[in-house]
Amino acid sequence: MDALVLSIVSAESTYGYKITQDVRSVMEVSESTLYPVLRRLQKDECLQTFDREFSGRNRRYYSITEKGSLRLEDYRTEWTAYKAKIDNVLFGGMSHE
């Protein structure tokens, strides 16, 4: 989940509901699941927040930090290695001794 959130926010600063919708495009998740992830990433200094007025009220936006960008690159590297192993098993090439 952290990797998905960081990836979404790395593309553009955005707000919680939009992040939830983007994550939902690939997996089922509730807002009550997502907001603790956002708070933890903020506490870990991977995300920072700022408020912007929208329709007469403030909306909290999230943006990725340098530390968050580095963590995202780590997640992408790990995913690529993991995906290659799974693909190898599912699509052949693995020796079954």
Coordinates of C-alpha atoms in Angstrom, one line a residue:
M1 CA 0.0 0.0 0.0
D2 CA 2.8 2.4 0.9
A3 CA 4.4 1.9 -2.6
L4 CA 1.1 2.6 -4.3
V5 CA 0.5 5.8 -2.3
L6 CA 4.0 7.1 -2.8
S7 CA 3.8 6.4 -6.6
I8 CA 0.5 8.2 -6.9
V9 CA 1.7 11.2 -4.9
S10 CA 5.0 11.3 -6.8
A11 CA 3.1 12.1 -10.0
E12 CA 1.4 15.1 -8.5
S13 CA 0.5 16.6 -5.1
T14 CA -3.0 15.5 -4.4
Y15 CA -5.6 15.0 -1.6
G16 CA -6.7 12.0 0.4
Y17 CA -10.0 11.2 -1.4
K18 CA -8.3 11.3 -4.8
I19 CA -5.5 9.1 -3.6
T20 CA -8.1 6.6 -2.3
Q21 CA -9.8 6.6 -5.7
D22 CA -6.5 6.0 -7.5
V23 CA -5.6 3.1 -5.2
R24 CA -9.1 1.7 -5.7
S25 CA -8.4 1.5 -9.4
V26 CA -6.0 -1.4 -8.7
M27 CA -7.3 -2.8 -5.3
E28 CA -10.2 -2.6 -2.9
V29 CA -9.4 -0.2 -0.1
S30 CA -11.5 1.9 2.3
E31 CA -10.7 5.5 3.4
S32 CA -10.3 4.2 6.9
T33 CA -7.5 1.9 5.7
L34 CA -5.8 4.6 3.6
Y35 CA -5.6 7.5 6.1
P36 CA -3.5 5.7 8.6
V37 CA -1.1 4.9 5.7
L38 CA -0.9 8.6 4.8
R39 CA -0.3 9.6 8.5
R40 CA 2.4 7.0 8.9
L41 CA 4.2 8.1 5.6
Q42 CA 4.0 11.7 6.9
K43 CA 5.4 10.7 10.3
D44 CA 8.2 8.8 8.5
E45 CA 8.9 12.0 6.5
C46 CA 8.0 10.4 3.2
L47 CA 5.1 12.8 2.6
Q48 CA 4.5 16.4 3.6
T49 CA 1.1 18.2 3.7
F50 CA -0.2 21.6 2.8
D51 CA -3.7 23.0 2.8
R52 CA -5.4 24.6 -0.1
E53 CA -8.8 26.2 -0.2
F54 CA -11.4 24.4 -2.3
S55 CA -15.1 25.4 -2.5
G56 CA -14.8 27.6 0.6
R57 CA -13.0 25.0 2.8
N58 CA -9.5 23.8 3.2
R59 CA -8.4 20.6 1.6
R60 CA -5.3 18.8 2.8
Y61 CA -2.9 17.9 0.0
Y62 CA 0.0 15.4 0.2
S63 CA 3.3 15.7 -1.7
I64 CA 6.3 13.4 -1.7
T65 CA 9.5 14.3 0.0
E66 CA 13.1 13.4 -1.1
K67 CA 13.0 10.6 1.5
G68 CA 9.7 9.4 0.1
S69 CA 11.2 9.4 -3.5
L70 CA 14.1 7.3 -2.3
R71 CA 11.8 4.9 -0.5
L72 CA 9.6 4.7 -3.7
E73 CA 12.7 3.8 -5.8
D74 CA 13.5 1.0 -3.2
Y75 CA 9.9 -0.3 -3.5
R76 CA 10.1 -0.3 -7.3
T77 CA 13.4 -2.2 -7.3
E78 CA 12.0 -4.8 -4.8
W79 CA 8.8 -5.1 -6.9
T80 CA 10.7 -5.6 -10.1
A81 CA 12.8 -8.4 -8.5
Y82 CA 9.7 -10.0 -6.9
K83 CA 7.7 -9.8 -10.2
A84 CA 10.5 -11.4 -12.1
K85 CA 10.5 -14.4 -9.7
I86 CA 6.7 -14.8 -9.9
D87 CA 6.7 -14.5 -13.7
N88 CA 9.4 -17.1 -13.9
V89 CA 7.3 -19.5 -11.9
L90 CA 4.0 -18.7 -13.6
F91 CA 5.3 -18.5 -17.2
G92 CA 8.1 -21.1 -17.2
G93 CA 11.8 -21.0 -17.2
M94 CA 12.1 -22.4 -13.7
S95 CA 13.7 -25.8 -13.2
H96 CA 11.4 -28.3 -11.3
E97 CA 13.9 -30.8 -9.9

